[in-house]
Amino acid sequence: MFSSLRTKLQQTFSAQESYDPAWERALDAGADAGYFAHDSAVWTVHGGMSPIAAGIRALLTQALHPGALAGVAEHSNYRADPLSRLAGTIRWIFTLTYGDTVAADAACAWVARRHAPVTGKYLAASGAQLDYAASDPGLSDWVHLAFADAFLRSHEIFSGPLGSRADEYVRHWAKAGELMGVANPPRSEEQLREAMAGYEARGELSGGPRVAEVVSFLKNPPLDPVVLPGYKLLFAAVVATLPASHREMLGLQLPVVGQRVARIGGKAALGLAGLALAKRGPAELAARRRLFRLGVLDDLSYPDRGLTENPGVPNGYEQILRREYVGHGDAVFQALASGIMSWKLHEGAGLRVLADTPEMRMATRVRLGIGLGQLRWNIPCRVVSLIEEEHRRGFAYGTLAGHPESGEESFTACQEPDGSVYLQIRAVSRHANLLFRIVSPLTHLAQQLATDRYVDAARRIASGAESTGRY
């Protein structure tokens, strides 16, 4: 239903005709948790759909400083290729938010290199002709303030109030300012308000023809017709929620429908985007994989990680163990191993596989769809181990909240010394809640049927390898 909108939004935010979030998936690499914890206000504010509104607000706010605007107007190709500039900004924000410290530092260094040649002269609000450089404290400070204010206000307006966590967000996001050369970024919401008000009180902000040009572009950007109506609703909502003095300098008026209706329209646009896009984007999912791998985040629905690696069965758990012969020879073994690691075994068993990585990785999150259409039930799991031995290959996944069982299941291709190839499936689990305990005969039957279908799929994979000698 939302596939066309999803595609157009992905193309818009990535500046890619064929969307491939490779750099976002790569954020699962790294050896530390990054600058911002997964339960921090930064993750809260930068998650969801409100950052789309924040991007518009940040651009409008930055444009109020003649020096910052001169740098954009004279040293970027935003008119000819606005999506590439948008994609670059998104990459910096999400790498800093979700990446490890090495990736975050590298992203900031990349931006600093891009900014190094950004110099020139601009007409200040006072009428004086002044020199500017992107690294000037006054300009870099304003850009940081504009970002922090835009993301914080947009979250509060379109997602909900943060309360005391607003101070937490400003305090934590100050690290981003420091990494970009801001000497003393604000550490509280009050300091953020005061710092922004200071620019206005000192007369450093202004409108003018160049501002009008940028505003005109932002009003009517060259977006795909599928995306443009929602953007216009959101733009109106952002304008309606700007400070009155900022609207005046930007040459903007309150929408004729009023603030309340405009805000509802903006929320509707973001809600539609939320229905089209995943609740968590590829960058956040990648960060969660890294945190799981590092032991910082554990979102499994059971406490006993490693159930399928240990020979015993803990009290309260039940075991299903199947080991079935599927064929003979190296080609069969390689084909079965490949089928397991590429989810073809599961797809062959009739499941719809929605994984957050195109290939099997440690901590990959997957939803396995059972049923058809609106009756489909997606059960979530996370890969908890990879089996990568010479004659044993496969993986195990553990259950996440929403799965009817709590525990692990492993799928292994095994080759014996005589060349015989087996599929081994081992599940160690217990019912997730009282409801599934009540209907346990049905869940046991479903597990047995699913295991039978895995075995049938494995034999089809093996048969294909035996007949062609390839895998």
Coordinates of C-alpha atoms in Angstrom, one line a residue:
M1 CA 0.0 0.0 0.0
F2 CA 2.8 2.4 0.9
S3 CA 5.5 0.9 -1.3
S4 CA 5.6 3.8 -3.8
L5 CA 5.8 6.4 -1.0
R6 CA 8.5 4.4 0.8
T7 CA 10.6 4.2 -2.4
K8 CA 10.3 7.9 -3.1
L9 CA 11.1 8.9 0.5
Q10 CA 14.2 6.6 0.5
Q11 CA 15.3 8.1 -2.8
T12 CA 14.8 11.6 -1.4
F13 CA 16.7 11.1 1.8
S14 CA 19.6 9.1 0.3
A15 CA 19.9 10.9 -3.1
Q16 CA 20.1 7.5 -4.6
E17 CA 17.9 6.2 -7.5
S18 CA 18.4 2.7 -6.3
Y19 CA 18.3 2.9 -2.5
D20 CA 21.0 1.0 -0.7
P21 CA 21.8 2.1 2.9
A22 CA 25.3 0.5 2.8
W23 CA 27.0 3.3 4.9
E24 CA 24.2 3.0 7.5
R25 CA 24.5 -0.8 7.8
A26 CA 28.3 -0.4 8.2
L27 CA 27.7 1.4 11.5
D28 CA 27.4 -2.0 13.1
A29 CA 31.2 -2.2 13.0
G30 CA 33.4 -0.7 15.7
A31 CA 34.6 -1.5 19.1
D32 CA 32.7 1.0 21.4
A33 CA 29.2 2.2 22.1
G34 CA 29.8 5.6 20.6
Y35 CA 29.2 9.0 22.1
F36 CA 25.5 8.6 22.9
A37 CA 23.9 5.8 24.8
H38 CA 21.0 3.9 23.2
D39 CA 18.7 5.1 26.0
S40 CA 19.9 8.7 25.7
A41 CA 17.8 11.7 24.9
V42 CA 19.9 12.1 21.7
W43 CA 18.6 8.7 20.4
T44 CA 15.1 9.7 21.4
V45 CA 15.1 13.0 19.6
H46 CA 16.9 11.8 16.5
G47 CA 14.7 8.8 16.1
G48 CA 11.2 8.6 14.6
M49 CA 9.9 11.0 12.0
S50 CA 10.3 14.4 13.7
P51 CA 13.9 14.8 12.3
I52 CA 12.2 15.3 8.9
A53 CA 10.6 18.5 10.3
A54 CA 13.8 19.4 12.1
G55 CA 15.7 19.4 8.8
I56 CA 13.4 22.1 7.4
R57 CA 13.5 24.1 10.6
A58 CA 17.3 23.9 10.8
L59 CA 17.7 25.2 7.2
L60 CA 15.3 28.1 7.8
T61 CA 17.0 29.0 11.1
Q62 CA 20.5 28.8 9.8
A63 CA 19.5 31.1 6.9
L64 CA 18.9 34.0 9.4
H65 CA 22.7 34.5 9.9
P66 CA 24.0 36.3 6.8
G67 CA 27.5 34.7 7.2
A68 CA 26.1 31.2 7.4
L69 CA 23.8 31.8 4.5
A70 CA 26.7 33.3 2.4
G71 CA 28.7 30.1 2.9
V72 CA 25.8 28.0 1.8
A73 CA 24.8 30.2 -1.2
E74 CA 28.4 30.6 -2.5
H75 CA 30.0 27.3 -1.7
S76 CA 27.2 24.7 -2.2
N77 CA 25.1 23.5 -5.1
Y78 CA 21.9 23.2 -3.1
R79 CA 19.9 24.6 -6.0
A80 CA 21.2 22.1 -8.6
D81 CA 21.5 19.1 -6.3
P82 CA 19.6 19.7 -3.0
L83 CA 19.1 16.0 -2.3
S84 CA 22.9 15.3 -2.2
R85 CA 23.4 18.1 0.3
L86 CA 20.5 16.7 2.4
A87 CA 21.9 13.2 2.2
G88 CA 25.3 14.4 3.4
T89 CA 23.8 16.2 6.4
I90 CA 21.8 13.1 7.3
R91 CA 24.9 11.0 7.0
W92 CA 26.8 13.3 9.4
I93 CA 23.9 13.4 12.0
F94 CA 23.2 9.7 12.0
T95 CA 26.9 8.7 12.0
L96 CA 27.5 10.9 15.0
T97 CA 24.4 9.7 16.7
Y98 CA 24.6 6.0 16.0
G99 CA 28.2 5.2 15.1
D100 CA 31.1 4.3 17.3
T101 CA 33.5 7.1 18.3
V102 CA 35.9 6.3 15.4
A103 CA 33.2 6.6 12.8
A104 CA 31.8 9.8 14.5
D105 CA 35.2 11.4 14.6
A106 CA 35.8 10.6 11.0
A107 CA 32.4 12.0 10.0
C108 CA 33.2 15.3 11.8
A109 CA 36.7 15.4 10.2
W110 CA 35.1 14.9 6.8
V111 CA 32.8 17.9 7.4
A112 CA 35.7 20.0 8.6
R113 CA 37.7 19.3 5.4
R114 CA 34.7 20.2 3.3
H115 CA 34.3 23.5 5.3
A116 CA 38.0 24.5 5.1
P117 CA 37.7 26.3 1.7
V118 CA 34.4 28.0 2.7
T119 CA 35.5 31.6 3.0
G120 CA 34.4 34.9 1.6
K121 CA 32.7 38.2 2.4
Y122 CA 29.1 38.9 3.5
L123 CA 26.9 41.9 4.2
A124 CA 26.2 41.8 8.0
A125 CA 22.8 42.9 9.4
S126 CA 24.6 46.1 10.5
G127 CA 25.4 46.9 6.9
A128 CA 29.1 46.3 7.3
Q129 CA 31.0 44.1 4.8
L130 CA 32.7 41.3 6.8
D131 CA 34.9 38.4 6.1
Y132 CA 33.6 34.9 6.9
A133 CA 34.9 31.4 7.2
A134 CA 32.9 28.3 8.0
S135 CA 35.2 27.7 11.0
D136 CA 34.6 31.1 12.5
P137 CA 33.3 30.7 16.1
G138 CA 30.3 32.9 15.5
L139 CA 29.2 30.9 12.5
S140 CA 29.9 27.4 13.8
D141 CA 28.2 28.3 17.0
W142 CA 25.1 29.5 15.2
V143 CA 24.9 26.3 13.1
H144 CA 25.2 24.2 16.2
L145 CA 22.5 26.2 17.9
A146 CA 20.2 26.0 14.9
F147 CA 20.6 22.2 14.7
A148 CA 20.0 21.6 18.4
D149 CA 17.0 23.9 18.6
A150 CA 15.5 22.5 15.4
F151 CA 15.7 18.9 16.5
L152 CA 14.6 19.6 20.1
R153 CA 11.6 21.8 19.2
S154 CA 10.5 19.5 16.3
H155 CA 10.5 16.5 18.6
E156 CA 8.5 18.4 21.2
I157 CA 6.0 19.7 18.7
F158 CA 5.5 16.6 16.6
S159 CA 6.4 13.7 18.8
G160 CA 5.7 14.9 22.4
P161 CA 7.3 16.8 25.2
L162 CA 10.6 15.7 26.7
G163 CA 10.2 17.4 30.1
S164 CA 13.5 17.3 32.0
R165 CA 15.1 15.3 29.2
A166 CA 15.3 18.4 27.1
D167 CA 18.2 19.5 29.3
E168 CA 19.7 16.1 28.8
Y169 CA 19.5 16.4 25.0
V170 CA 21.1 19.8 24.9
R171 CA 23.8 18.7 27.4
H172 CA 24.7 15.5 25.4
W173 CA 24.4 17.1 22.0
A174 CA 27.0 19.6 23.1
K175 CA 29.5 16.9 22.3
A176 CA 28.6 17.3 18.6
G177 CA 29.3 21.0 18.9
E178 CA 32.7 20.4 20.5
L179 CA 33.6 17.9 17.7
M180 CA 32.8 20.6 15.2
G181 CA 34.9 23.2 16.9
V182 CA 32.3 25.0 19.1
A183 CA 34.2 26.2 22.2
N184 CA 31.4 26.4 24.7
P185 CA 28.1 24.9 23.4
P186 CA 25.0 25.3 25.7
R187 CA 24.5 22.6 28.3
S188 CA 20.8 23.1 29.1
E189 CA 17.6 24.2 27.4
E190 CA 17.8 27.6 29.1
Q191 CA 21.3 28.2 27.9
L192 CA 20.2 27.2 24.4
R193 CA 17.4 29.7 24.4
E194 CA 19.7 32.4 25.8
A195 CA 22.4 31.7 23.2
M196 CA 19.9 31.9 20.3
A197 CA 18.3 35.1 21.8
G198 CA 21.7 36.6 22.1
Y199 CA 22.3 36.5 18.3
E200 CA 19.0 38.3 17.8
A201 CA 19.6 40.8 20.6
R202 CA 23.0 41.7 19.1
G203 CA 21.5 42.3 15.7
E204 CA 23.4 39.5 14.1
L205 CA 20.4 38.0 12.3
S206 CA 18.5 39.5 9.4
G207 CA 16.4 38.8 6.3
G208 CA 16.9 40.2 2.9
P209 CA 16.9 39.2 -0.8
R210 CA 19.3 36.2 -0.3
V211 CA 17.1 34.9 2.6
A212 CA 14.0 35.3 0.4
E213 CA 15.7 33.3 -2.3
V214 CA 16.5 30.4 0.0
V215 CA 13.0 30.5 1.5
S216 CA 11.4 30.5 -2.0
F217 CA 13.5 27.4 -2.8
L218 CA 12.5 25.7 0.5
K219 CA 8.8 26.5 -0.2
N220 CA 8.9 24.8 -3.6
P221 CA 11.8 22.3 -3.7
P222 CA 12.2 20.0 -6.8
L223 CA 10.7 16.9 -5.0
D224 CA 8.9 14.0 -6.6
P225 CA 5.1 14.6 -6.9
V226 CA 4.5 11.7 -4.6
V227 CA 6.5 13.4 -1.8
L228 CA 5.7 17.0 -2.5
P229 CA 2.2 17.3 -1.0
G230 CA 3.3 15.9 2.4
Y231 CA 6.3 18.2 2.3
K232 CA 4.1 21.2 1.8
L233 CA 2.0 20.3 4.8
L234 CA 5.1 19.8 6.9
F235 CA 6.7 23.1 5.7
A236 CA 3.5 24.9 6.7
A237 CA 3.6 23.3 10.1
V238 CA 7.2 24.2 10.7
V239 CA 6.6 27.8 9.7
A240 CA 3.6 27.9 12.0
T241 CA 5.8 26.8 15.0
L242 CA 8.7 29.2 14.4
P243 CA 9.2 32.1 16.7
A244 CA 7.3 35.1 15.3
S245 CA 10.5 37.2 15.0
H246 CA 12.1 34.5 12.9
R247 CA 9.1 34.3 10.6
E248 CA 9.2 38.0 10.1
M249 CA 12.9 38.0 9.1
L250 CA 12.3 35.1 6.8
G251 CA 9.4 36.9 5.2
L252 CA 7.0 34.2 6.1
Q253 CA 3.4 34.5 7.4
L254 CA 1.4 32.2 9.6
P255 CA -0.5 29.7 7.5
V256 CA -4.1 30.9 6.8
V257 CA -5.4 27.8 8.5
G258 CA -3.8 28.8 11.8
Q259 CA -1.2 27.3 14.0
R260 CA -3.3 24.4 15.4
V261 CA -4.5 23.1 12.0
A262 CA -1.1 23.6 10.4
R263 CA 0.4 21.5 13.2
I264 CA -2.2 18.8 12.7
G265 CA -1.3 18.7 9.0
G266 CA 2.4 18.4 9.8
K267 CA 1.7 15.5 12.2
A268 CA -0.4 13.8 9.6
A269 CA 2.4 14.1 7.0
L270 CA 4.9 12.7 9.4
G271 CA 2.4 10.0 10.4
L272 CA 2.1 9.0 6.8
A273 CA 5.9 8.9 6.4
G274 CA 6.0 6.7 9.5
L275 CA 3.6 4.2 8.0
A276 CA 5.7 4.0 4.8
L277 CA 9.1 3.8 6.6
A278 CA 10.3 1.5 9.3
K279 CA 10.0 2.6 12.9
R280 CA 13.8 2.3 13.2
G281 CA 16.0 3.3 10.3
P282 CA 19.0 1.3 9.1
A283 CA 21.5 3.4 11.1
E284 CA 19.8 2.8 14.4
L285 CA 19.4 -0.9 13.6
A286 CA 23.1 -1.1 12.8
A287 CA 24.0 0.6 16.0
R288 CA 21.8 -1.9 17.9
R289 CA 23.6 -4.8 16.3
R290 CA 26.9 -3.3 17.3
L291 CA 25.7 -2.7 20.9
F292 CA 24.4 -6.3 21.1
R293 CA 27.6 -7.7 19.8
L294 CA 29.6 -5.6 22.4
G295 CA 27.2 -6.7 25.2
V296 CA 26.0 -3.2 25.9
L297 CA 22.4 -3.9 24.7
D298 CA 20.5 -7.1 25.3
D299 CA 17.0 -7.1 24.0
L300 CA 16.4 -10.8 24.0
S301 CA 13.2 -12.0 25.6
Y302 CA 15.0 -14.5 27.8
P303 CA 18.0 -14.3 30.1
D304 CA 20.0 -17.4 29.2
R305 CA 21.8 -16.5 26.0
G306 CA 23.8 -19.5 24.6
L307 CA 21.0 -22.1 25.0
T308 CA 21.7 -23.8 21.8
E309 CA 25.5 -23.9 22.4
N310 CA 25.3 -25.6 25.7
P311 CA 24.5 -29.4 25.8
G312 CA 22.1 -29.3 28.7
V313 CA 18.5 -28.0 28.9
P314 CA 17.8 -25.6 31.7
N315 CA 14.9 -26.1 34.0
G316 CA 11.7 -24.8 32.6
Y317 CA 12.8 -25.1 29.0
E318 CA 12.0 -27.8 26.4
Q319 CA 14.1 -29.0 23.6
I320 CA 13.4 -30.0 20.0
L321 CA 16.3 -31.7 18.3
R322 CA 16.2 -32.9 14.7
R323 CA 19.1 -34.3 12.6
E324 CA 18.1 -35.4 9.1
Y325 CA 20.2 -36.7 6.3
V326 CA 19.8 -34.6 3.2
G327 CA 22.5 -35.7 0.7
H328 CA 26.2 -36.4 0.1
G329 CA 29.3 -34.6 -1.0
D330 CA 30.9 -31.1 -0.8
A331 CA 28.4 -29.5 -3.3
V332 CA 25.5 -30.5 -1.1
F333 CA 27.2 -29.3 2.1
Q334 CA 28.1 -25.9 0.5
A335 CA 24.6 -25.5 -0.9
L336 CA 22.9 -26.3 2.4
A337 CA 25.3 -24.0 4.3
S338 CA 24.7 -21.2 1.8
G339 CA 20.9 -21.8 2.0
I340 CA 21.0 -21.5 5.7
M341 CA 23.1 -18.4 5.8
S342 CA 21.1 -16.6 3.1
W343 CA 17.7 -17.4 4.6
K344 CA 16.8 -19.6 1.7
L345 CA 16.1 -22.5 4.1
H346 CA 13.5 -20.4 5.8
E347 CA 12.0 -19.0 2.6
G348 CA 11.8 -22.5 1.3
A349 CA 9.9 -23.5 4.4
G350 CA 7.2 -20.9 3.5
L351 CA 8.3 -18.0 5.7
R352 CA 8.6 -14.4 4.6
V353 CA 12.0 -13.2 5.8
L354 CA 12.5 -9.5 6.7
A355 CA 16.1 -9.1 7.9
D356 CA 17.9 -5.8 8.6
T357 CA 21.0 -7.0 6.7
P358 CA 21.2 -8.5 3.2
E359 CA 23.6 -11.2 4.4
M360 CA 23.8 -13.1 7.7
R361 CA 25.6 -11.2 10.4
M362 CA 26.0 -11.5 14.1
A363 CA 23.1 -9.6 15.7
T364 CA 21.1 -9.4 12.5
R365 CA 17.4 -8.7 13.5
V366 CA 14.9 -10.7 11.5
R367 CA 11.1 -10.9 11.4
L368 CA 9.7 -14.2 10.1
G369 CA 6.3 -13.8 8.6
I370 CA 3.7 -16.6 9.0
G371 CA 0.4 -16.4 7.2
L372 CA -0.9 -14.3 4.3
G373 CA -1.8 -10.7 3.8
Q374 CA -3.4 -8.9 6.8
L375 CA -3.4 -12.2 8.7
R376 CA 0.4 -12.4 8.5
W377 CA 2.1 -12.6 11.9
N378 CA 5.7 -11.4 12.0
I379 CA 7.7 -13.0 14.8
P380 CA 11.0 -11.2 15.7
C381 CA 14.4 -12.8 16.4
R382 CA 18.0 -11.7 16.6
V383 CA 21.0 -13.8 15.4
V384 CA 23.0 -14.7 18.6
S385 CA 25.8 -16.8 17.2
L386 CA 27.4 -17.9 13.9
I387 CA 28.7 -21.4 13.3
E388 CA 31.7 -21.2 11.0
E389 CA 33.6 -24.4 11.2
E390 CA 35.1 -26.4 8.3
H391 CA 32.4 -29.0 8.3
R392 CA 29.7 -27.2 10.4
R393 CA 28.1 -24.0 9.2
G394 CA 25.0 -22.2 10.4
F395 CA 23.6 -19.8 13.0
A396 CA 21.3 -19.5 16.0
Y397 CA 18.8 -16.9 16.7
G398 CA 17.2 -15.8 19.9
T399 CA 13.6 -14.6 20.4
L400 CA 12.7 -11.0 21.0
A401 CA 9.6 -9.5 22.5
G402 CA 6.5 -10.5 20.5
H403 CA 7.7 -14.0 19.8
P404 CA 5.3 -16.8 21.1
E405 CA 8.4 -18.6 22.5
S406 CA 11.3 -17.5 24.6
G407 CA 14.6 -19.1 23.7
E408 CA 16.9 -20.0 20.9
E409 CA 16.9 -22.1 17.7
S410 CA 19.9 -23.2 15.7
F411 CA 20.2 -24.3 12.1
T412 CA 23.4 -26.2 11.1
A413 CA 24.7 -27.8 8.0
C414 CA 26.9 -30.7 9.1
Q415 CA 29.2 -32.9 6.9
E416 CA 30.5 -36.2 8.3
P417 CA 33.9 -37.7 7.4
D418 CA 32.2 -40.0 4.9
G419 CA 30.7 -37.0 3.0
S420 CA 27.2 -37.4 4.4
V421 CA 25.4 -34.1 4.9
Y422 CA 22.8 -33.5 7.6
L423 CA 20.6 -30.6 8.6
Q424 CA 20.5 -30.3 12.4
I425 CA 17.9 -28.1 14.1
R426 CA 17.9 -27.6 17.8
A427 CA 15.4 -25.4 19.6
V428 CA 15.6 -24.8 23.4
S429 CA 12.7 -22.6 24.5
R430 CA 9.7 -22.1 26.7
H431 CA 6.4 -20.4 26.2
A432 CA 6.5 -16.6 26.3
N433 CA 3.5 -16.1 28.4
L434 CA 0.4 -17.6 30.0
L435 CA -1.6 -17.5 26.8
F436 CA 0.9 -19.6 24.9
R437 CA 1.2 -22.0 27.8
I438 CA -2.6 -22.5 27.7
V439 CA -2.5 -23.3 23.9
S440 CA 0.8 -25.3 24.3
P441 CA -0.5 -28.3 22.3
L442 CA -1.1 -26.1 19.3
T443 CA 2.3 -24.3 19.6
H444 CA 4.1 -27.7 19.9
L445 CA 2.3 -28.9 16.8
A446 CA 3.2 -25.7 15.0
Q447 CA 6.9 -26.1 16.0
Q448 CA 6.9 -29.7 14.7
L449 CA 5.3 -28.7 11.4
A450 CA 7.8 -25.8 10.9
T451 CA 10.7 -28.2 11.6
D452 CA 9.3 -30.7 9.0
R453 CA 9.1 -27.9 6.5
Y454 CA 12.7 -26.9 7.2
V455 CA 13.8 -30.4 6.5
D456 CA 11.8 -30.6 3.3
A457 CA 13.4 -27.3 2.2
A458 CA 16.9 -28.6 3.0
R459 CA 16.3 -31.7 0.9
R460 CA 15.2 -29.6 -2.0
I461 CA 18.3 -27.5 -1.7
A462 CA 20.5 -30.6 -1.5
S463 CA 18.7 -32.2 -4.5
G464 CA 19.4 -29.2 -6.6
A465 CA 23.1 -29.3 -5.7
E466 CA 23.3 -33.1 -6.4
S467 CA 21.7 -32.8 -9.8
T468 CA 23.9 -29.8 -10.9
G469 CA 27.1 -30.4 -8.9
R470 CA 27.0 -26.7 -8.1
Y471 CA 25.8 -24.6 -5.1

